[in-house]
Amino acid sequence: MKAGMSNAKTVSRSISPPRYFSFPAIAGQNPWLDFLRAIAVLFVLLRHGERALMQSSSDALNALTTSPLHNFFINGWVGVDLFLVLSGYLIGKSLIKMFSKDNQINIKTYFWHRSLRIIPAYFAVLFITALGVFPLYAVSPEHLGLRVFYHMLFLQDYLPSNINVVFWSLGVEEKFYILAPLIAVILVKFKQTRSAFALMALLFLCSPLAKTFQLWSAHAEINYQTFFQDYRSPFHLSTEPLIVGFAISYFEIKKKINLTPSQAKWIFAMAAVLTGSLLFSHDFLSSFGFWDMMGQPISLALLFGTMVVCATQLSGLPVIGEPVWRLVSRLSYALYLIHFPLIPLALALTLPNAPLSFWGIYMIFAFAGALVLHFLVEKPFLKIKNRRSSKLISAR
């Protein structure tokens, strides 16, 4: 009997999926931040899927374009703003802790780790997209070599992001990664948090002030295309959420954020309800007035910043559906990179007059592609990064 049980255990172990292909919980990782990261990427997927349906020729597929649900989906671009708040927070926390502990930032290690995290998966999708691997996704051959080159330099926030439109935000993030160590050093040097707050407030206002000047000096009528290229995409006009996230990391480390779990949950819920109500209310990009250009980015950065603040105070407390959010969060970068070129094929396979079939096919393709990208490209380099981090910690 014991031998039978032993054999059963052996068989069970042999057929269980290898640890490499799993998404285990990591000690010390905040599940609430995983939840927010998962929501952010799902927002982006909803946005691009809804726009694809809007641009399709079927009246049935366009039937919901005046509904609150359509507004919620089409406003999914705000997921990028949530991503940027999270990115600013995580980078700020890492750098400020590093400098506070060692009184210096190892720039070589910092950029090496950032490169291992960002570049492999990004370059993989960039090259296979440019090579036309994705069925039905057309990339213009005009000046393609030049376009790939400036994408490799992360200049697609200023130059057209016309290989895979989602790449624009990587250009924004990479430039922030370059400035982040300097900001961290200056913040840590301040002896009073009031001085740090003044600096962060000044940095936060840089983007709105630059947009105001550009808006007042503009002569051409602003449409979606000009808005995206001239006001949304450039790094210096998109920094509000990054600065908010960075500021949160500083004040958390300085123990200036003190909420009870109950307070954090209530504030988080109120910020989420307010954000959701706004997303359902109207298409944020249906007009391009002063509020749309200035008020919306500031409001979104502060709302998402509020959620991140609350999430930092809820670390260690479980989130409903935590395994699902953890999986989506771990795949979020791969999902973000690969989903857009898969949309034309999903549309082509959509059943006539059945938009729900599109969403099913689209999500299956997006998650399948993300799993392949994550395990074949992203995760091997993350393991190298983590091994190097472990060696550095052991050497101290």
Short mmCIF file of C-alpha atoms in Angstrom, two decimals:
data_model
loop_
_atom_site.label_atom_id
_atom_site.label_comp_id
_atom_site.label_asym_id
_atom_site.label_seq_id
_atom_site.Cartn_x
_atom_site.Cartn_y
_atom_site.Cartn_z
CA MET A 1 0.00 0.00 0.00
CA LYS A 2 2.79 2.40 0.95
CA ALA A 3 4.64 1.51 -2.23
CA GLY A 4 1.50 2.29 -4.23
CA MET A 5 1.11 5.64 -2.51
CA SER A 6 4.78 6.40 -3.09
CA ASN A 7 4.46 5.56 -6.77
CA ALA A 8 1.36 7.75 -7.02
CA LYS A 9 3.24 10.67 -5.50
CA THR A 10 6.11 10.11 -7.90
CA VAL A 11 3.75 10.08 -10.87
CA SER A 12 1.98 13.17 -9.53
CA ARG A 13 5.27 15.01 -9.25
CA SER A 14 6.33 13.91 -12.71
CA ILE A 15 3.18 15.21 -14.40
CA SER A 16 2.91 18.45 -12.40
CA PRO A 17 3.96 21.53 -14.40
CA PRO A 18 7.53 22.63 -13.83
CA ARG A 19 8.00 25.58 -11.51
CA TYR A 20 9.32 27.59 -14.45
CA PHE A 21 5.86 27.56 -16.03
CA SER A 22 4.04 28.71 -12.91
CA PHE A 23 3.25 32.04 -11.27
CA PRO A 24 3.94 31.45 -7.58
CA ALA A 25 3.38 34.11 -4.95
CA ILE A 26 6.58 35.92 -4.02
CA ALA A 27 7.29 36.70 -0.38
CA GLY A 28 7.00 40.40 0.31
CA GLN A 29 5.21 41.19 -2.95
CA ASN A 30 2.15 43.40 -2.54
CA PRO A 31 -0.95 41.71 -4.04
CA TRP A 32 -2.75 45.05 -4.26
CA LEU A 33 -0.11 46.39 -6.62
CA ASP A 34 -0.51 43.21 -8.69
CA PHE A 35 -4.24 43.93 -8.78
CA LEU A 36 -3.68 47.49 -10.04
CA ARG A 37 -1.16 46.37 -12.64
CA ALA A 38 -3.59 43.73 -13.91
CA ILE A 39 -6.41 46.27 -14.12
CA ALA A 40 -4.12 48.65 -16.02
CA VAL A 41 -3.30 46.18 -18.79
CA LEU A 42 -6.90 44.99 -19.05
CA PHE A 43 -7.97 48.60 -19.53
CA VAL A 44 -5.57 48.92 -22.46
CA LEU A 45 -6.80 45.68 -24.04
CA LEU A 46 -10.40 46.88 -23.76
CA ARG A 47 -9.53 50.20 -25.37
CA HIS A 48 -7.84 48.73 -28.41
CA GLY A 49 -10.43 46.00 -28.85
CA GLU A 50 -13.26 48.54 -28.73
CA ARG A 51 -11.56 50.84 -31.22
CA ALA A 52 -11.11 47.91 -33.58
CA LEU A 53 -14.83 47.16 -33.38
CA MET A 54 -15.67 50.82 -33.97
CA GLN A 55 -13.57 50.85 -37.12
CA SER A 56 -15.10 47.63 -38.46
CA SER A 57 -17.71 47.84 -41.19
CA SER A 58 -20.42 45.88 -39.39
CA ASP A 59 -23.32 47.89 -37.97
CA ALA A 60 -23.95 45.14 -35.44
CA LEU A 61 -20.40 45.41 -34.14
CA ASN A 62 -20.84 49.16 -33.80
CA ALA A 63 -24.24 48.94 -32.11
CA LEU A 64 -22.97 49.71 -28.61
CA THR A 65 -20.91 52.79 -29.46
CA THR A 66 -23.26 55.15 -27.63
CA SER A 67 -23.62 53.09 -24.45
CA PRO A 68 -21.94 53.70 -21.07
CA LEU A 69 -20.19 50.34 -21.50
CA HIS A 70 -18.67 51.60 -24.74
CA ASN A 71 -17.44 54.70 -22.91
CA PHE A 72 -15.84 52.51 -20.25
CA PHE A 73 -14.08 50.37 -22.85
CA ILE A 74 -12.96 53.21 -25.12
CA ASN A 75 -11.53 55.13 -22.15
CA GLY A 76 -9.25 52.19 -21.42
CA TRP A 77 -6.27 54.26 -22.54
CA VAL A 78 -6.18 55.48 -18.92
CA GLY A 79 -4.57 52.13 -18.13
CA VAL A 80 -1.31 53.60 -19.43
CA ASP A 81 -1.56 56.38 -16.84
CA LEU A 82 -2.05 53.78 -14.11
CA PHE A 83 0.95 51.85 -15.46
CA LEU A 84 3.05 55.02 -15.28
CA VAL A 85 2.05 55.76 -11.68
CA LEU A 86 3.04 52.21 -10.74
CA SER A 87 6.28 52.48 -12.69
CA GLY A 88 7.20 55.77 -11.01
CA TYR A 89 6.44 54.29 -7.61
CA LEU A 90 8.45 51.08 -8.09
CA ILE A 91 11.46 52.80 -9.65
CA GLY A 92 11.44 55.51 -7.00
CA LYS A 93 11.21 53.01 -4.17
CA SER A 94 14.08 50.93 -5.55
CA LEU A 95 16.38 53.91 -6.12
CA ILE A 96 15.65 55.74 -2.86
CA LYS A 97 16.18 52.56 -0.84
CA MET A 98 19.42 51.88 -2.70
CA PHE A 99 20.79 55.36 -2.06
CA SER A 100 19.61 55.50 1.54
CA LYS A 101 21.36 52.20 2.30
CA ASP A 102 24.62 52.57 0.36
CA ASN A 103 24.79 56.38 0.04
CA GLN A 104 25.17 55.87 -3.69
CA ILE A 105 23.37 54.45 -6.70
CA ASN A 106 25.18 51.84 -8.75
CA ILE A 107 24.27 53.30 -12.12
CA LYS A 108 25.75 50.40 -14.07
CA THR A 109 23.71 47.84 -12.14
CA TYR A 110 20.60 50.00 -12.29
CA PHE A 111 20.64 50.37 -16.06
CA TRP A 112 21.66 46.74 -16.56
CA HIS A 113 18.64 45.60 -14.56
CA ARG A 114 16.33 48.00 -16.41
CA SER A 115 17.68 46.73 -19.73
CA LEU A 116 17.12 43.08 -18.82
CA ARG A 117 13.58 43.93 -17.74
CA ILE A 118 12.52 46.03 -20.74
CA ILE A 119 14.61 45.39 -23.84
CA PRO A 120 14.45 41.63 -24.65
CA ALA A 121 10.66 41.32 -24.90
CA TYR A 122 10.36 44.75 -26.51
CA PHE A 123 12.97 44.04 -29.19
CA ALA A 124 11.44 40.61 -29.85
CA VAL A 125 8.00 42.08 -30.57
CA LEU A 126 9.49 45.03 -32.46
CA PHE A 127 11.41 42.77 -34.85
CA ILE A 128 8.71 40.16 -35.44
CA THR A 129 6.18 42.94 -36.05
CA ALA A 130 8.48 44.71 -38.51
CA LEU A 131 9.09 41.38 -40.28
CA GLY A 132 5.35 40.92 -40.84
CA VAL A 133 4.99 37.79 -38.72
CA PHE A 134 1.54 38.73 -37.37
CA PRO A 135 -1.16 37.64 -39.87
CA LEU A 136 -3.16 40.51 -41.43
CA TYR A 137 -1.23 43.13 -39.46
CA ALA A 138 0.29 45.42 -42.07
CA VAL A 139 3.42 47.47 -41.44
CA SER A 140 4.30 49.99 -44.13
CA PRO A 141 7.67 49.19 -45.74
CA GLU A 142 8.43 52.90 -46.25
CA HIS A 143 11.65 53.82 -44.40
CA LEU A 144 11.15 50.69 -42.28
CA GLY A 145 14.82 50.36 -41.40
CA LEU A 146 14.94 53.93 -40.13
CA ARG A 147 11.74 53.44 -38.15
CA VAL A 148 13.03 50.26 -36.51
CA PHE A 149 16.27 52.09 -35.69
CA TYR A 150 14.62 54.98 -33.88
CA HIS A 151 12.36 52.53 -32.07
CA MET A 152 15.50 50.76 -30.87
CA LEU A 153 16.63 54.11 -29.48
CA PHE A 154 13.25 54.57 -27.74
CA LEU A 155 12.46 57.75 -29.67
CA GLN A 156 8.96 56.67 -30.65
CA ASP A 157 7.33 59.05 -28.17
CA TYR A 158 8.58 61.97 -30.28
CA LEU A 159 8.71 60.25 -33.66
CA PRO A 160 5.74 58.28 -35.03
CA SER A 161 5.05 55.05 -33.15
CA ASN A 162 3.80 53.43 -36.34
CA ILE A 163 5.14 49.88 -36.07
CA ASN A 164 3.12 48.99 -32.98
CA VAL A 165 1.35 51.99 -31.50
CA VAL A 166 1.66 50.81 -27.90
CA PHE A 167 5.44 51.25 -28.06
CA TRP A 168 5.09 55.01 -27.51
CA SER A 169 4.84 54.66 -23.73
CA LEU A 170 8.13 52.73 -23.59
CA GLY A 171 9.83 55.80 -25.01
CA VAL A 172 8.34 57.85 -22.17
CA GLU A 173 9.38 55.35 -19.49
CA GLU A 174 12.94 54.95 -20.75
CA LYS A 175 13.57 58.68 -20.57
CA PHE A 176 12.20 58.76 -17.06
CA TYR A 177 14.51 55.89 -16.10
CA ILE A 178 17.43 58.08 -17.15
CA LEU A 179 16.30 61.00 -14.97
CA ALA A 180 15.08 58.93 -12.01
CA PRO A 181 18.49 58.39 -10.31
CA LEU A 182 19.13 62.14 -10.28
CA ILE A 183 15.70 62.82 -8.77
CA ALA A 184 16.27 60.14 -6.14
CA VAL A 185 19.66 61.54 -5.12
CA ILE A 186 18.27 65.07 -4.77
CA LEU A 187 15.29 63.89 -2.73
CA VAL A 188 17.41 61.87 -0.32
CA LYS A 189 19.73 64.86 0.19
CA PHE A 190 16.85 66.98 1.48
CA LYS A 191 16.71 67.05 5.27
CA GLN A 192 13.08 68.19 5.39
CA THR A 193 10.23 66.50 3.60
CA ARG A 194 8.72 69.92 2.86
CA SER A 195 11.62 70.62 0.51
CA ALA A 196 11.10 67.25 -1.17
CA PHE A 197 7.39 67.98 -1.53
CA ALA A 198 8.17 71.34 -3.14
CA LEU A 199 10.52 69.68 -5.64
CA MET A 200 7.99 67.00 -6.55
CA ALA A 201 5.24 69.60 -6.92
CA LEU A 202 7.47 71.62 -9.24
CA LEU A 203 8.31 68.54 -11.31
CA PHE A 204 4.62 67.60 -11.42
CA LEU A 205 3.71 71.02 -12.82
CA CYS A 206 6.34 70.91 -15.57
CA SER A 207 4.22 68.83 -17.92
CA PRO A 208 0.96 70.83 -17.52
CA LEU A 209 2.85 74.10 -17.96
CA ALA A 210 4.57 72.81 -21.10
CA LYS A 211 1.22 71.66 -22.48
CA THR A 212 -0.35 75.02 -21.67
CA PHE A 213 2.35 76.88 -23.56
CA GLN A 214 2.10 74.50 -26.51
CA LEU A 215 -1.70 74.73 -26.55
CA TRP A 216 -1.72 78.53 -26.55
CA SER A 217 0.87 78.68 -29.32
CA ALA A 218 -0.93 76.11 -31.50
CA HIS A 219 -2.69 77.39 -34.60
CA ALA A 220 -3.97 74.20 -36.22
CA GLU A 221 -7.18 72.52 -35.09
CA ILE A 222 -6.56 69.65 -32.69
CA ASN A 223 -7.96 66.25 -33.62
CA TYR A 224 -7.21 62.82 -32.17
CA GLN A 225 -4.12 62.31 -34.32
CA THR A 226 -2.55 65.67 -33.49
CA PHE A 227 -3.52 65.32 -29.84
CA PHE A 228 -1.81 61.95 -29.56
CA GLN A 229 1.34 62.92 -31.44
CA ASP A 230 1.76 66.44 -30.05
CA TYR A 231 0.27 66.34 -26.53
CA ARG A 232 -0.07 62.75 -25.32
CA SER A 233 2.98 60.91 -26.59
CA PRO A 234 6.04 63.16 -25.95
CA PHE A 235 7.90 62.42 -22.73
CA HIS A 236 7.96 65.98 -21.40
CA LEU A 237 4.16 66.19 -21.77
CA SER A 238 3.39 62.86 -20.07
CA THR A 239 5.25 62.94 -16.77
CA GLU A 240 2.42 63.67 -14.28
CA PRO A 241 1.72 60.02 -13.37
CA LEU A 242 5.42 59.13 -13.16
CA ILE A 243 6.11 62.01 -10.76
CA VAL A 244 3.09 61.12 -8.62
CA GLY A 245 4.30 57.53 -8.33
CA PHE A 246 7.84 58.63 -7.50
CA ALA A 247 6.57 61.02 -4.82
CA ILE A 248 4.51 58.24 -3.23
CA SER A 249 7.60 56.05 -2.94
CA TYR A 250 9.54 58.83 -1.21
CA PHE A 251 6.86 59.64 1.34
CA GLU A 252 6.22 55.97 2.03
CA ILE A 253 9.90 55.35 2.77
CA LYS A 254 9.93 58.46 4.99
CA LYS A 255 6.91 56.99 6.82
CA LYS A 256 4.74 59.99 6.01
CA ILE A 257 1.88 57.81 4.76
CA ASN A 258 -0.02 56.37 7.70
CA LEU A 259 -3.42 54.85 7.00
CA THR A 260 -5.11 52.04 8.84
CA PRO A 261 -6.17 49.11 6.64
CA SER A 262 -9.79 50.16 7.11
CA GLN A 263 -9.07 53.73 6.02
CA ALA A 264 -7.01 52.54 3.07
CA LYS A 265 -9.80 50.23 1.86
CA TRP A 266 -12.44 52.96 2.09
CA ILE A 267 -10.32 55.54 0.30
CA PHE A 268 -9.32 52.99 -2.33
CA ALA A 269 -12.98 52.09 -2.89
CA MET A 270 -14.03 55.74 -3.18
CA ALA A 271 -11.24 56.51 -5.67
CA ALA A 272 -12.17 53.41 -7.68
CA VAL A 273 -15.89 54.33 -7.73
CA LEU A 274 -15.12 57.90 -8.77
CA THR A 275 -12.77 56.72 -11.51
CA GLY A 276 -15.27 54.15 -12.74
CA SER A 277 -18.07 56.73 -12.80
CA LEU A 278 -15.95 59.03 -14.93
CA LEU A 279 -15.01 56.22 -17.30
CA PHE A 280 -18.67 55.31 -17.83
CA SER A 281 -19.77 58.94 -18.26
CA HIS A 282 -18.42 59.87 -21.70
CA ASP A 283 -15.62 59.33 -24.21
CA PHE A 284 -12.74 61.31 -22.75
CA LEU A 285 -11.24 61.92 -26.18
CA SER A 286 -14.43 63.05 -27.92
CA SER A 287 -13.25 66.67 -27.62
CA PHE A 288 -9.96 68.45 -27.04
CA GLY A 289 -10.58 71.52 -24.92
CA PHE A 290 -8.45 72.93 -22.12
CA TRP A 291 -9.92 70.50 -19.55
CA ASP A 292 -9.33 67.52 -21.81
CA MET A 293 -5.70 68.50 -22.34
CA MET A 294 -4.88 69.61 -18.78
CA GLY A 295 -7.50 68.58 -16.27
CA GLN A 296 -7.86 64.96 -17.29
CA PRO A 297 -4.17 63.98 -17.06
CA ILE A 298 -3.82 65.69 -13.68
CA SER A 299 -7.04 64.16 -12.32
CA LEU A 300 -6.11 60.68 -13.52
CA ALA A 301 -2.61 60.90 -12.05
CA LEU A 302 -4.03 61.97 -8.67
CA LEU A 303 -6.83 59.38 -8.66
CA PHE A 304 -4.50 56.54 -9.59
CA GLY A 305 -1.93 57.90 -7.17
CA THR A 306 -4.53 57.72 -4.41
CA MET A 307 -5.15 54.07 -5.25
CA VAL A 308 -1.42 53.31 -5.16
CA VAL A 309 -1.08 55.08 -1.80
CA CYS A 310 -3.87 52.90 -0.41
CA ALA A 311 -2.33 49.79 -1.97
CA THR A 312 0.95 50.47 -0.15
CA GLN A 313 -0.96 50.46 3.14
CA LEU A 314 -2.71 47.18 2.36
CA SER A 315 0.42 45.13 1.69
CA GLY A 316 0.07 41.68 3.19
CA LEU A 317 -3.72 41.75 3.13
CA PRO A 318 -5.34 39.43 0.58
CA VAL A 319 -7.18 40.59 -2.53
CA ILE A 320 -10.23 38.70 -3.77
CA GLY A 321 -9.17 36.69 -6.82
CA GLU A 322 -5.49 37.15 -5.97
CA PRO A 323 -4.16 34.22 -8.10
CA VAL A 324 -5.89 35.62 -11.19
CA TRP A 325 -4.59 39.15 -10.64
CA ARG A 326 -1.11 37.78 -9.99
CA LEU A 327 -1.12 35.88 -13.28
CA VAL A 328 -2.37 38.87 -15.28
CA SER A 329 0.09 41.14 -13.50
CA ARG A 330 3.06 38.88 -14.31
CA LEU A 331 1.93 38.79 -17.94
CA SER A 332 1.09 42.50 -18.08
CA TYR A 333 4.23 43.62 -19.93
CA ALA A 334 4.00 40.82 -22.48
CA LEU A 335 0.25 41.44 -22.90
CA TYR A 336 0.86 45.12 -23.44
CA LEU A 337 3.50 44.51 -26.10
CA ILE A 338 1.83 41.77 -28.11
CA HIS A 339 -1.94 42.31 -28.05
CA PHE A 340 -2.25 45.06 -30.66
CA PRO A 341 -0.82 43.23 -33.73
CA LEU A 342 -3.14 40.29 -32.98
CA ILE A 343 -6.32 42.35 -33.36
CA PRO A 344 -6.70 42.11 -37.18
CA LEU A 345 -6.60 38.31 -37.08
CA ALA A 346 -9.13 38.25 -34.24
CA LEU A 347 -11.43 40.52 -36.25
CA ALA A 348 -11.09 38.31 -39.33
CA LEU A 349 -12.16 35.26 -37.31
CA THR A 350 -15.08 37.02 -35.61
CA LEU A 351 -18.46 35.46 -36.33
CA PRO A 352 -20.85 37.64 -38.39
CA ASN A 353 -22.88 40.03 -36.22
CA ALA A 354 -21.41 38.53 -33.06
CA PRO A 355 -19.15 41.04 -31.28
CA LEU A 356 -18.85 38.78 -28.24
CA SER A 357 -17.03 36.23 -30.39
CA PHE A 358 -14.46 38.91 -31.17
CA TRP A 359 -13.77 39.51 -27.50
CA GLY A 360 -13.35 35.80 -26.85
CA ILE A 361 -10.98 35.28 -29.79
CA TYR A 362 -9.06 38.49 -29.07
CA MET A 363 -8.48 37.67 -25.41
CA ILE A 364 -7.45 34.08 -26.18
CA PHE A 365 -4.94 35.30 -28.77
CA ALA A 366 -3.62 38.04 -26.48
CA PHE A 367 -3.07 35.77 -23.49
CA ALA A 368 -1.66 32.92 -25.59
CA GLY A 369 0.78 35.30 -27.26
CA ALA A 370 1.71 36.82 -23.92
CA LEU A 371 2.42 33.40 -22.40
CA VAL A 372 4.72 32.50 -25.29
CA LEU A 373 6.53 35.84 -25.10
CA HIS A 374 6.82 35.68 -21.33
CA PHE A 375 8.23 32.17 -21.07
CA LEU A 376 10.42 32.20 -24.19
CA VAL A 377 11.85 35.71 -23.96
CA GLU A 378 10.90 37.74 -20.90
CA LYS A 379 11.33 35.24 -18.08
CA PRO A 380 14.81 33.93 -19.01
CA PHE A 381 16.19 37.47 -18.80
CA LEU A 382 14.28 38.18 -15.59
CA LYS A 383 15.94 35.12 -14.05
CA ILE A 384 19.35 36.49 -15.07
CA LYS A 385 18.40 39.82 -13.50
CA ASN A 386 17.24 38.16 -10.28
CA ARG A 387 20.36 36.00 -10.02
CA ARG A 388 22.54 39.08 -10.39
CA SER A 389 20.54 40.89 -7.72
CA SER A 390 20.97 37.93 -5.35
CA LYS A 391 24.74 37.92 -5.91
CA LEU A 392 24.96 41.65 -5.19
CA ILE A 393 22.99 41.24 -1.97
CA SER A 394 25.19 38.31 -0.89
CA ALA A 395 28.34 40.32 -1.59
CA ARG A 396 27.36 43.11 0.79
#
